[in-house]
């Protein structure tokens, strides 16, 4: 693993995939067809892209039963416990509507309302992640969203992976359609005979899904477009090289374009971590992917001191940050930009991917500078409440009218003055 | 004004302007030039589009002084009072970081951090809105944003409108540049010799500004792309036709494409409002604009009862909703989708545009189904905190490892198991 003394500013090697011209055209064509042909378009794209003809898309009771038969009972329990932890954490994020009353009788407030309907895209095939079901569905449920729909591409045998279906069933999600790709996004955004449209689409997907989400944004809301995963470990000489290396590799195995970076003032740690990464890499089943990621996007930055290391972390604005230093909690206040902060040696990043409770959908590509983890907020919206009293309009109408006239809006001025008549 | 009995579903006539191919190309070219040539590109585009050559863009002390000289002292006081109201309302939106501690020593939390730097775009020319300065800057200040930059296109005389500068000065915003259009958005997103880049760009603008914001989104965050203004008035026979008509016209005067809609179970009210609109229209300085808006996008929907009227309002999901019925506060709970809700006859919509305190940047084009008014939240971001204890990892590592293996991620499993060694 490359070791580099940091002298000036650093930044993550960004790799936003905006798709090829051909992919963008294909997505536009698919979305147009779904709007025009509805279910029939879904049928023909599913046959074309997923290699299976389905007349009905909806997951049935017997599909759920088959899924449970394929999954270890112990695993079902673990998913349930993870779901409880995630629900407990997210229920602490809920917000109340509020009002404030003034002496003159005016009431101002902010009303919080859950979205009506949300669609969750769950990738299929090799990258079937039950954890993704938990992380996208639970915040919507905690927010109070009444209708939560899942879509996921079927395998060639016409089924959705067992873990995904069991996770959905544990959460009580019953409306699931075996459809994926841009056609699923189109169905959720515009509706078909079978699938009623939703107000927001969340969940990860391949480039076609990402492009389709970007395209329907405005008609419906979408979550962020996620880039490859990133981890930055901030460590000093007290960190154990084997633990640091294992955590770096846990991101590297995701994707050749994932970034795993260590920032440390200790050259000794830097050198031992480089050795450990190489040793552990050889033992990994996904060695090829992890090695490509480490070679192309991995780095060990050595700084003069911890303060400088923190500056570098804030420049990187990573998705995941681990702090493995002396008194790690004391460093948290200095971290300005990070999606999730893992504190101390026992907070290995995968703890947050599955089980601890916080969401694993996090801002990538340096967007932690301005974006947040997926949360209950993302499934609610606010409405302002203004109730002006007779006294308030009497006192303030002349000022409001003057302001309106300063901006050249006479009808605005007259509307408030109309109340004085 | 067109009166229509509602039988089935209704929706606002949406008019999202996505620009012409030519406009999109021009914006891409401008953004590329700003990235390449920096300040020089700003100079030449300002000369080209705003008709004035400026060597220095930054607003100076003497610019502020000139602005005060042009503005009535009474108006300055009104702007100050509006700013206080807006600050008071938005300071109620602030949120605290929180943590939760478990028996086993685990700490989970959510850290709230203000954005580092925000750019506020303020339109120039005829549509110079000091209220836009207040509404975009104050939530950022309340959030704790350290650097707030304003950009606004200069007039041919090289100045920015007095009201805009005075509003900025009242708020203490000192970093203001006389640059507008797509070139200003490019400068804020990528930086030039003079203008350091920001993390988020907010504020309304023409189609070039909107397209440029859409283009730089991802590099920086942006606020919503606003559509034309909308008002829906929900009223019964207790409402006064002159007041309803005045409020409908206050939106209609904004823009030929603005929507002003009355929904009422009372045919009598419908008919008197139609008459009043015509009467008041003739008296308006912006009659032509307002008339075009009322003719093309205005409507009076007559429903069977108030319940049905509320259903229609939720279908419309308007930017502004006024409730002028008996017991209007009792209706609020049934309103699911609206940017701002104005309750009772004294809450004329312009009250919220300038003075009451809540933000006037609201979701348009039916996006109130999933979007919110601009708020302090938009200038902060969250980071998750996970501090797992030794006991927690001991108890849970096997479960986390099993979950990771179910998803085929062996290095994830090993990372947590490494802690048990």
GROMACS .gro file of C-alpha atoms in nm, chain B residues 21 27 75 91 108 295 299 343 370:
model
    9
  442UNK     CA    1  -3.086   2.283  -2.610
  448UNK     CA    2  -2.446   2.717  -1.973
  496UNK     CA    3  -3.779   5.123   0.485
  512UNK     CA    4  -3.391   3.001   1.557
  529UNK     CA    5  -2.464   0.599   1.945
  716UNK     CA    6  -5.663   3.322  -1.777
  720UNK     CA    7  -5.931   2.831  -1.181
  764UNK     CA    8  -5.490   3.021   0.844
  791UNK     CA    9  -4.205   1.549  -0.072
   0.00000   0.00000   0.00000
